[in-house]
Amino acid sequence: MEEAEKEQHQKRMQKQKEKVDSHIASATIERGVAILLTGNGKGKTSSAFGMVLRAMGYGHKIGIVQFIKGAQQCGEADYIWQHANNVELQQMGTGFTWNTQDKTADIEAAERTWLHAERMLQDESLNLVVLDELTYMLGYKYLDRHKVIEAISQRPHEQSVVVTGRGGGRELRTVMDTISEVKDIQHAFRNGIKARIGVDY
Amino acid sequence: MEEAEKEQHQKRMQKQKEKVDSHIASATIERGVAILLTGNGKGKTSSAFGMVLRAMGYGHKIGIVQFIKGAQQCGEADYIWQHANNVELQQMGTGFTWNTQDKTADIEAAERTWLHAERMLQDESLNLVVLDELTYMLGYKYLDRHKVIEAISQRPHEQSVVVTGRGGGRELRTVMDTISEVKDIQHAFRNGIKARIGVDY
């Protein structure tokens, strides 16, 4: 590489560094954040569990409530139950609405599972709370959305919360700091590829 | 709930179950998948590490190569180095281009780091390989994209691979089974909230 090119690259990068540094310097508020991972693409639950792994690296205390899930084995829950002492993971355990086919029982299960979430959202010792697939409970009206939104917004100042699932509604978004929409551009499943152990479940 | 409503719900769900079951039955190909997590929103790296945690639940062997990262501490790497025996994690360790400000050194580091990726993509004992932020190496032309695409497409039949990072290019997409675009709808950082330990790093 020519000296002139090198220098030009260095100058450009120095300028960018100043820009990045000034952005970082202007973010001064320190508190737990609320994150919504929504959209119809693959990667919402796995993203939440990636943050769990990240927090586990610091020995943080974590609470996880999985709505819907629990009827089928999944690797992340297995790992946590077997190896992660600082993580409490609760599952609704009923499976999808089309598996249960019983709305009354689904609502009861949702309410019962919500009690864990409510308790965790009041627990100052928890650094991170994950409410996996909570949005479906709101979409189906299995849980009262005012109750849910209030519990999230009233949580301890230092606690972060991650909510996953398609949709979520306009009101839920008002209490979120970060919202990512995971768009499904392409999915292996539509090309006839079977769900993969260790990747999809 | 009225009996009629119950019955209607049950019928609707039964119909949906049949639809879902038929979709599942038509996905018959069993092999490792290639997943691209792209877009400018929060959740790409964390999603990749969520799949790592998932695979760890089955005792799978995993290889991870992180391009760019390594200059700053991150919880997921700490956890893996301390606790995960079946996971090899390699980092480029240079930080962002605006930190290094040295293109020649960046290219050398990228090439050196790629050797780990290449080795992992030929290792039949690995169930899952994560190439975190690889797309930037392609975008900057630090790595030859033909070499990268060939290595991914020639990997062992049962091995899954997850690539993360903004962009990625049209050609990389041709060897991907699943593509999710993580769209940044809102980010705490833009509202002055500092990056959060255990959530952002």
GROMACS .gro file of C-alpha atoms in nm:
model
  402
    1MET     CA    1   0.000   0.000   0.000
    2GLU     CA    2   0.123   0.350  -0.089
    3GLU     CA    3   0.219   0.589   0.191
    4ALA     CA    4  -0.035   0.843   0.066
    5GLU     CA    5  -0.315   0.586   0.071
    6LYS     CA    6  -0.215   0.475   0.418
    7GLU     CA    7  -0.223   0.828   0.544
    8GLN     CA    8  -0.557   0.897   0.382
    9HIS     CA    9  -0.706   0.584   0.544
   10GLN     CA   10  -0.564   0.687   0.882
   11LYS     CA   11  -0.712   1.036   0.851
   12ARG     CA   12  -1.054   0.906   0.748
   13MET     CA   13  -1.057   0.661   1.036
   14GLN     CA   14  -0.945   0.926   1.284
   15LYS     CA   15  -1.238   1.140   1.175
   16GLN     CA   16  -1.476   0.849   1.216
   17LYS     CA   17  -1.330   0.769   1.557
   18GLU     CA   18  -1.403   1.126   1.670
   19LYS     CA   19  -1.761   1.088   1.551
   20VAL     CA   20  -1.806   0.755   1.728
   21ASP     CA   21  -1.640   0.883   2.046
   22SER     CA   22  -1.865   1.187   2.056
   23HIS     CA   23  -2.174   0.965   2.018
   24ILE     CA   24  -2.049   0.744   2.301
   25ALA     CA   25  -1.977   1.048   2.519
   26SER     CA   26  -2.328   1.183   2.468
   27ALA     CA   27  -2.487   0.862   2.599
   28THR     CA   28  -2.465   0.925   2.972
   29ILE     CA   29  -2.780   0.775   3.123
   30GLU     CA   30  -2.707   0.456   3.317
   31ARG     CA   31  -2.998   0.226   3.385
   32GLY     CA   32  -3.149  -0.106   3.283
   33VAL     CA   33  -3.297  -0.112   2.934
   34ALA     CA   34  -3.614  -0.264   2.789
   35ILE     CA   35  -3.564  -0.442   2.458
   36LEU     CA   36  -3.831  -0.574   2.223
   37LEU     CA   37  -3.731  -0.832   1.961
   38THR     CA   38  -4.019  -0.863   1.721
   39GLY     CA   39  -4.085  -0.949   1.354
   40ASN     CA   40  -4.145  -1.279   1.177
   41GLY     CA   41  -3.783  -1.386   1.110
   42LYS     CA   42  -3.560  -1.638   1.283
   43GLY     CA   43  -3.350  -1.498   1.567
   44LYS     CA   44  -3.572  -1.344   1.835
   45THR     CA   45  -3.558  -1.608   2.108
   46SER     CA   46  -3.198  -1.694   2.023
   47SER     CA   47  -3.105  -1.326   2.053
   48ALA     CA   48  -3.262  -1.310   2.399
   49PHE     CA   49  -3.065  -1.618   2.503
   50GLY     CA   50  -2.748  -1.468   2.359
   51MET     CA   51  -2.795  -1.181   2.602
   52VAL     CA   52  -2.852  -1.438   2.877
   53LEU     CA   53  -2.516  -1.599   2.790
   54ARG     CA   54  -2.357  -1.253   2.787
   55ALA     CA   55  -2.495  -1.172   3.133
   56MET     CA   56  -2.389  -1.517   3.257
   57GLY     CA   57  -2.034  -1.413   3.170
   58TYR     CA   58  -2.051  -1.151   3.444
   59GLY     CA   59  -2.221  -1.382   3.693
   60HIS     CA   60  -2.539  -1.175   3.671
   61LYS     CA   61  -2.865  -1.305   3.815
   62ILE     CA   62  -3.121  -1.373   3.544
   63GLY     CA   63  -3.488  -1.464   3.534
   64ILE     CA   64  -3.647  -1.616   3.224
   65VAL     CA   65  -4.013  -1.688   3.158
   66GLN     CA   66  -4.101  -1.870   2.839
   67PHE     CA   67  -4.461  -1.841   2.731
   68ILE     CA   68  -4.592  -2.114   2.499
   69LYS     CA   69  -4.266  -2.315   2.506
   70GLY     CA   70  -4.194  -2.618   2.716
   71ALA     CA   71  -4.386  -2.893   2.538
   72GLN     CA   72  -4.084  -2.958   2.316
   73GLN     CA   73  -3.723  -2.999   2.427
   74CYS     CA   74  -3.494  -2.706   2.364
   75GLY     CA   75  -3.120  -2.693   2.411
   76GLU     CA   76  -3.096  -2.352   2.577
   77ALA     CA   77  -3.336  -2.449   2.855
   78ASP     CA   78  -3.157  -2.781   2.902
   79TYR     CA   79  -2.825  -2.606   2.934
   80ILE     CA   80  -2.954  -2.352   3.183
   81TRP     CA   81  -3.125  -2.607   3.404
   82GLN     CA   82  -2.815  -2.823   3.411
   83HIS     CA   83  -2.538  -2.567   3.435
   84ALA     CA   84  -2.651  -2.213   3.520
   85ASN     CA   85  -2.694  -2.160   3.893
   86ASN     CA   86  -2.774  -1.791   3.868
   87VAL     CA   87  -3.054  -1.834   3.617
   88GLU     CA   88  -3.416  -1.919   3.696
   89LEU     CA   89  -3.610  -2.042   3.393
   90GLN     CA   90  -3.985  -2.097   3.403
   91GLN     CA   91  -4.191  -2.233   3.114
   92MET     CA   92  -4.562  -2.219   3.043
   93GLY     CA   93  -4.518  -2.564   2.895
   94THR     CA   94  -4.842  -2.589   2.703
   95GLY     CA   95  -4.718  -2.558   2.344
   96PHE     CA   96  -4.894  -2.359   2.075
   97THR     CA   97  -5.264  -2.278   2.081
   98TRP     CA   98  -5.318  -2.522   1.795
   99ASN     CA   99  -5.168  -2.797   2.007
  100THR     CA  100  -5.372  -2.732   2.318
  101GLN     CA  101  -5.694  -2.639   2.135
  102ASP     CA  102  -5.834  -2.531   2.469
  103LYS     CA  103  -5.867  -2.157   2.521
  104THR     CA  104  -5.975  -2.171   2.885
  105ALA     CA  105  -5.678  -2.388   2.980
  106ASP     CA  106  -5.445  -2.163   2.776
  107ILE     CA  107  -5.563  -1.852   2.959
  108GLU     CA  108  -5.520  -2.022   3.296
  109ALA     CA  109  -5.169  -2.133   3.200
  110ALA     CA  110  -5.082  -1.782   3.081
  111GLU     CA  111  -5.204  -1.626   3.406
  112ARG     CA  112  -5.018  -1.882   3.614
  113THR     CA  113  -4.698  -1.825   3.415
  114TRP     CA  114  -4.734  -1.449   3.434
  115LEU     CA  115  -4.706  -1.468   3.815
  116HIS     CA  116  -4.341  -1.573   3.772
  117ALA     CA  117  -4.279  -1.278   3.540
  118GLU     CA  118  -4.445  -1.038   3.782
  119ARG     CA  119  -4.233  -1.165   4.070
  120MET     CA  120  -3.912  -1.135   3.866
  121LEU     CA  121  -4.000  -0.781   3.751
  122GLN     CA  122  -4.013  -0.681   4.120
  123ASP     CA  123  -3.691  -0.858   4.219
  124GLU     CA  124  -3.407  -0.608   4.255
  125SER     CA  125  -3.148  -0.884   4.265
  126LEU     CA  126  -3.216  -0.976   3.900
  127ASN     CA  127  -3.000  -0.795   3.644
  128LEU     CA  128  -3.189  -0.933   3.346
  129VAL     CA  129  -3.540  -1.066   3.288
  130VAL     CA  130  -3.639  -1.238   2.964
  131LEU     CA  131  -4.006  -1.271   2.873
  132ASP     CA  132  -3.989  -1.503   2.573
  133GLU     CA  133  -4.291  -1.499   2.340
  134LEU     CA  134  -4.484  -1.274   2.574
  135THR     CA  135  -4.627  -1.079   2.279
  136TYR     CA  136  -4.850  -1.371   2.177
  137MET     CA  137  -5.016  -1.364   2.519
  138LEU     CA  138  -5.101  -0.999   2.453
  139GLY     CA  139  -5.208  -1.064   2.095
  140TYR     CA  140  -5.446  -1.342   2.200
  141LYS     CA  141  -5.565  -1.126   2.491
  142TYR     CA  142  -5.468  -1.405   2.732
  143LEU     CA  143  -5.304  -1.146   2.954
  144ASP     CA  144  -5.421  -0.795   3.030
  145ARG     CA  145  -5.183  -0.563   2.849
  146HIS     CA  146  -5.214  -0.281   3.101
  147LYS     CA  147  -5.099  -0.512   3.378
  148VAL     CA  148  -4.804  -0.630   3.168
  149ILE     CA  149  -4.698  -0.283   3.058
  150GLU     CA  150  -4.718  -0.149   3.412
  151ALA     CA  151  -4.508  -0.433   3.552
  152ILE     CA  152  -4.240  -0.373   3.290
  153SER     CA  153  -4.229   0.003   3.339
  154GLN     CA  154  -4.227  -0.026   3.721
  155ARG     CA  155  -3.936  -0.273   3.735
  156PRO     CA  156  -3.617  -0.193   3.933
  157HIS     CA  157  -3.404   0.088   3.788
  158GLU     CA  158  -3.100  -0.132   3.717
  159GLN     CA  159  -3.292  -0.426   3.572
  160SER     CA  160  -3.298  -0.489   3.199
  161VAL     CA  161  -3.583  -0.675   3.033
  162VAL     CA  162  -3.603  -0.848   2.697
  163VAL     CA  163  -3.941  -0.928   2.541
  164THR     CA  164  -3.968  -1.146   2.230
  165GLY     CA  165  -4.238  -1.247   1.985
  166ARG     CA  166  -4.416  -1.125   1.674
  167GLY     CA  167  -4.630  -0.816   1.705
  168GLY     CA  168  -4.643  -0.668   2.052
  169GLY     CA  169  -4.873  -0.376   1.991
  170ARG     CA  170  -4.831  -0.001   1.999
  171GLU     CA  171  -4.866   0.039   2.376
  172LEU     CA  172  -4.594  -0.212   2.462
  173ARG     CA  173  -4.356  -0.017   2.240
  174THR     CA  174  -4.400   0.295   2.450
  175VAL     CA  175  -4.214   0.131   2.742
  176MET     CA  176  -3.932  -0.006   2.524
  177ASP     CA  177  -3.588   0.156   2.485
  178THR     CA  178  -3.467  -0.062   2.200
  179ILE     CA  179  -3.681  -0.229   1.935
  180SER     CA  180  -3.545  -0.461   1.668
  181GLU     CA  181  -3.766  -0.610   1.401
  182VAL     CA  182  -3.628  -0.940   1.276
  183LYS     CA  183  -3.746  -0.966   0.917
  184ASP     CA  184  -3.778  -1.305   0.751
  185ILE     CA  185  -3.593  -1.263   0.420
  186GLN     CA  186  -3.550  -1.636   0.363
  187HIS     CA  187  -3.605  -1.949   0.572
  188ALA     CA  188  -3.458  -2.298   0.523
  189PHE     CA  189  -3.789  -2.451   0.627
  190ARG     CA  190  -3.962  -2.316   0.316
  191ASN     CA  191  -3.706  -2.499   0.104
  192GLY     CA  192  -3.794  -2.829   0.264
  193ILE     CA  193  -3.514  -2.833   0.521
  194LYS     CA  194  -3.611  -2.985   0.854
  195ALA     CA  195  -3.581  -2.788   1.178
  196ARG     CA  196  -3.228  -2.848   1.307
  197ILE     CA  197  -3.132  -2.964   1.654
  198GLY     CA  198  -2.900  -2.713   1.822
  199VAL     CA  199  -3.002  -2.440   1.580
  200ASP     CA  200  -3.381  -2.422   1.573
  201TYR     CA  201  -3.456  -2.595   1.905
  202MET     CA  202  -6.665  -1.921   2.810
  203GLU     CA  203  -6.968  -2.054   2.619
  204GLU     CA  204  -6.962  -2.413   2.495
  205ALA     CA  205  -7.020  -2.292   2.137
  206GLU     CA  206  -6.723  -2.055   2.157
  207LYS     CA  207  -6.506  -2.328   2.305
  208GLU     CA  208  -6.599  -2.564   2.026
  209GLN     CA  209  -6.538  -2.299   1.761
  210HIS     CA  210  -6.192  -2.226   1.905
  211GLN     CA  211  -6.112  -2.598   1.914
  212LYS     CA  212  -6.218  -2.642   1.550
  213ARG     CA  213  -6.018  -2.342   1.432
  214MET     CA  214  -5.709  -2.461   1.616
  215GLN     CA  215  -5.750  -2.816   1.482
  216LYS     CA  216  -5.753  -2.671   1.131
  217GLN     CA  217  -5.442  -2.468   1.204
  218LYS     CA  218  -5.272  -2.772   1.354
  219GLU     CA  219  -5.334  -2.964   1.032
  220LYS     CA  220  -5.180  -2.681   0.832
  221VAL     CA  221  -4.875  -2.661   1.058
  222ASP     CA  222  -4.835  -3.041   1.062
  223SER     CA  223  -4.847  -3.059   0.684
  224HIS     CA  224  -4.580  -2.787   0.659
  225ILE     CA  225  -4.361  -2.979   0.905
  226ALA     CA  226  -4.415  -3.305   0.716
  227SER     CA  227  -4.310  -3.144   0.389
  228ALA     CA  228  -3.972  -3.037   0.533
  229THR     CA  229  -3.779  -3.361   0.496
  230ILE     CA  230  -3.423  -3.258   0.410
  231GLU     CA  231  -3.184  -3.316   0.699
  232ARG     CA  232  -2.856  -3.129   0.691
  233GLY     CA  233  -2.669  -2.842   0.850
  234VAL     CA  234  -2.801  -2.499   0.761
  235ALA     CA  235  -2.633  -2.169   0.678
  236ILE     CA  236  -2.786  -1.868   0.850
  237LEU     CA  237  -2.715  -1.501   0.782
  238LEU     CA  238  -2.812  -1.246   1.046
  239THR     CA  239  -2.782  -0.906   0.888
  240GLY     CA  240  -2.935  -0.557   0.916
  241ASN     CA  241  -2.853  -0.258   1.132
  242GLY     CA  242  -3.052  -0.344   1.445
  243LYS     CA  243  -2.949  -0.486   1.781
  244GLY     CA  244  -2.957  -0.865   1.805
  245LYS     CA  245  -2.732  -1.022   1.543
  246THR     CA  246  -2.436  -1.132   1.753
  247SER     CA  247  -2.658  -1.210   2.047
  248SER     CA  248  -2.877  -1.429   1.826
  249ALA     CA  249  -2.570  -1.622   1.709
  250PHE     CA  250  -2.466  -1.675   2.071
  251GLY     CA  251  -2.819  -1.784   2.161
  252MET     CA  252  -2.778  -2.063   1.908
  253VAL     CA  253  -2.441  -2.141   2.067
  254LEU     CA  254  -2.614  -2.177   2.406
  255ARG     CA  255  -2.881  -2.393   2.242
  256ALA     CA  256  -2.618  -2.622   2.088
  257MET     CA  257  -2.430  -2.632   2.420
  258GLY     CA  258  -2.745  -2.783   2.568
  259TYR     CA  259  -2.690  -3.090   2.353
  260GLY     CA  260  -2.315  -3.105   2.419
  261HIS     CA  261  -2.247  -3.012   2.057
  262LYS     CA  262  -1.899  -2.910   1.946
  263ILE     CA  263  -1.889  -2.546   1.838
  264GLY     CA  264  -1.635  -2.319   1.673
  265ILE     CA  265  -1.665  -1.940   1.692
  266VAL     CA  266  -1.456  -1.680   1.513
  267GLN     CA  267  -1.517  -1.317   1.599
  268PHE     CA  268  -1.392  -1.066   1.347
  269ILE     CA  269  -1.327  -0.712   1.477
  270LYS     CA  270  -1.414  -0.800   1.838
  271GLY     CA  271  -1.172  -0.875   2.115
  272ALA     CA  272  -1.035  -0.532   2.204
  273GLN     CA  273  -1.323  -0.485   2.448
  274GLN     CA  274  -1.444  -0.731   2.710
  275CYS     CA  275  -1.764  -0.916   2.633
  276GLY     CA  276  -1.959  -1.143   2.861
  277GLU     CA  277  -2.037  -1.421   2.616
  278ALA     CA  278  -1.669  -1.476   2.533
  279ASP     CA  279  -1.578  -1.467   2.901
  280TYR     CA  280  -1.841  -1.727   2.980
  281ILE     CA  281  -1.731  -1.957   2.701
  282TRP     CA  282  -1.363  -1.937   2.784
  283GLN     CA  283  -1.433  -2.010   3.149
  284HIS     CA  284  -1.706  -2.271   3.129
  285ALA     CA  285  -1.763  -2.422   2.784
  286ASN     CA  286  -1.525  -2.708   2.712
  287ASN     CA  287  -1.677  -2.799   2.377
  288VAL     CA  288  -1.652  -2.450   2.234
  289GLU     CA  289  -1.347  -2.296   2.068
  290LEU     CA  290  -1.365  -1.917   2.041
  291GLN     CA  291  -1.111  -1.716   1.843
  292GLN     CA  292  -1.109  -1.337   1.817
  293MET     CA  293  -0.944  -1.104   1.571
  294GLY     CA  294  -0.894  -0.873   1.865
  295THR     CA  295  -0.814  -0.553   1.679
  296GLY     CA  296  -1.130  -0.353   1.738
  297PHE     CA  297  -1.297  -0.139   1.474
  298THR     CA  298  -1.117   0.008   1.175
  299TRP     CA  299  -1.147   0.353   1.331
  300ASN     CA  300  -0.963   0.225   1.636
  301THR     CA  301  -0.675   0.062   1.452
  302GLN     CA  302  -0.648   0.329   1.176
  303ASP     CA  303  -0.407   0.095   1.000
  304LYS     CA  304  -0.542  -0.078   0.692
  305THR     CA  305  -0.238  -0.300   0.629
  306ALA     CA  306  -0.243  -0.433   0.985
  307ASP     CA  307  -0.623  -0.482   0.963
  308ILE     CA  308  -0.591  -0.691   0.648
  309GLU     CA  309  -0.317  -0.902   0.803
  310ALA     CA  310  -0.529  -0.958   1.114
  311ALA     CA  311  -0.832  -1.050   0.901
  312GLU     CA  312  -0.630  -1.304   0.700
  313ARG     CA  313  -0.479  -1.453   1.014
  314THR     CA  314  -0.822  -1.480   1.177
  315TRP     CA  315  -0.974  -1.630   0.864
  316LEU     CA  316  -0.739  -1.929   0.894
  317HIS     CA  317  -0.927  -2.034   1.208
  318ALA     CA  318  -1.258  -2.006   1.024
  319GLU     CA  319  -1.125  -2.207   0.730
  320ARG     CA  320  -1.003  -2.483   0.960
  321MET     CA  321  -1.336  -2.496   1.146
  322LEU     CA  322  -1.535  -2.508   0.821
  323GLN     CA  323  -1.341  -2.825   0.731
  324ASP     CA  324  -1.378  -2.989   1.071
  325GLU     CA  325  -1.646  -3.260   1.060
  326SER     CA  326  -1.653  -3.285   1.439
  327LEU     CA  327  -1.802  -2.934   1.469
  328ASN     CA  328  -2.182  -2.916   1.470
  329LEU     CA  329  -2.193  -2.539   1.458
  330VAL     CA  330  -1.958  -2.266   1.337
  331VAL     CA  331  -2.023  -1.897   1.409
  332LEU     CA  332  -1.850  -1.632   1.200
  333ASP     CA  333  -1.936  -1.317   1.391
  334GLU     CA  334  -1.909  -0.989   1.196
  335LEU     CA  335  -1.759  -1.163   0.897
  336THR     CA  336  -1.961  -0.945   0.659
  337TYR     CA  337  -1.750  -0.638   0.742
  338MET     CA  338  -1.437  -0.822   0.626
  339LEU     CA  339  -1.611  -0.875   0.293
  340GLY     CA  340  -1.746  -0.521   0.278
  341TYR     CA  341  -1.401  -0.371   0.340
  342LYS     CA  342  -1.252  -0.623   0.093
  343TYR     CA  343  -1.016  -0.742   0.369
  344LEU     CA  344  -1.099  -1.101   0.271
  345ASP     CA  345  -1.156  -1.243  -0.075
  346ARG     CA  346  -1.528  -1.315  -0.097
  347HIS     CA  347  -1.489  -1.609  -0.337
  348LYS     CA  348  -1.263  -1.786  -0.087
  349VAL     CA  349  -1.510  -1.722   0.193
  350ILE     CA  350  -1.816  -1.830  -0.004
  351GLU     CA  351  -1.646  -2.147  -0.123
  352ALA     CA  352  -1.536  -2.244   0.228
  353ILE     CA  353  -1.892  -2.199   0.356
  354SER     CA  354  -2.053  -2.394   0.074
  355GLN     CA  355  -1.795  -2.678   0.093
  356ARG     CA  356  -1.835  -2.731   0.469
  357PRO     CA  357  -1.934  -3.074   0.611
  358HIS     CA  358  -2.291  -3.182   0.532
  359GLU     CA  359  -2.406  -3.191   0.895
  360GLN     CA  360  -2.240  -2.865   1.000
  361SER     CA  361  -2.444  -2.549   1.049
  362VAL     CA  362  -2.291  -2.206   1.011
  363VAL     CA  363  -2.409  -1.867   1.135
  364VAL     CA  364  -2.272  -1.547   0.980
  365THR     CA  365  -2.346  -1.208   1.134
  366GLY     CA  366  -2.293  -0.846   1.039
  367ARG     CA  367  -2.449  -0.565   0.835
  368GLY     CA  368  -2.458  -0.608   0.461
  369GLY     CA  369  -2.302  -0.928   0.336
  370GLY     CA  370  -2.351  -0.886  -0.036
  371ARG     CA  371  -2.557  -1.065  -0.296
  372GLU     CA  372  -2.316  -1.354  -0.352
  373LEU     CA  373  -2.293  -1.453   0.013
  374ARG     CA  374  -2.672  -1.478   0.019
  375THR     CA  375  -2.667  -1.746  -0.251
  376VAL     CA  376  -2.508  -1.994  -0.008
  377MET     CA  377  -2.744  -1.912   0.278
  378ASP     CA  378  -3.052  -2.117   0.374
  379THR     CA  379  -3.197  -1.871   0.620
  380ILE     CA  380  -3.157  -1.494   0.615
  381SER     CA  381  -3.293  -1.263   0.883
  382GLU     CA  382  -3.262  -0.888   0.859
  383VAL     CA  383  -3.257  -0.727   1.202
  384LYS     CA  384  -3.406  -0.382   1.150
  385ASP     CA  385  -3.325  -0.103   1.392
  386ILE     CA  386  -3.665   0.043   1.481
  387GLN     CA  387  -3.541   0.216   1.795
  388HIS     CA  388  -3.219   0.208   1.999
  389ALA     CA  389  -3.164   0.315   2.360
  390PHE     CA  390  -2.827   0.463   2.264
  391ARG     CA  391  -2.994   0.732   2.053
  392ASN     CA  392  -3.187   0.842   2.360
  393GLY     CA  393  -2.868   0.895   2.554
  394ILE     CA  394  -2.867   0.561   2.736
  395LYS     CA  395  -2.521   0.413   2.786
  396ALA     CA  396  -2.429   0.070   2.651
  397ARG     CA  397  -2.524  -0.178   2.921
  398ILE     CA  398  -2.302  -0.447   3.070
  399GLY     CA  399  -2.455  -0.792   3.025
  400VAL     CA  400  -2.688  -0.666   2.753
  401ASP     CA  401  -2.476  -0.478   2.496
  402TYR     CA  402  -2.135  -0.627   2.577
   0.00000   0.00000   0.00000
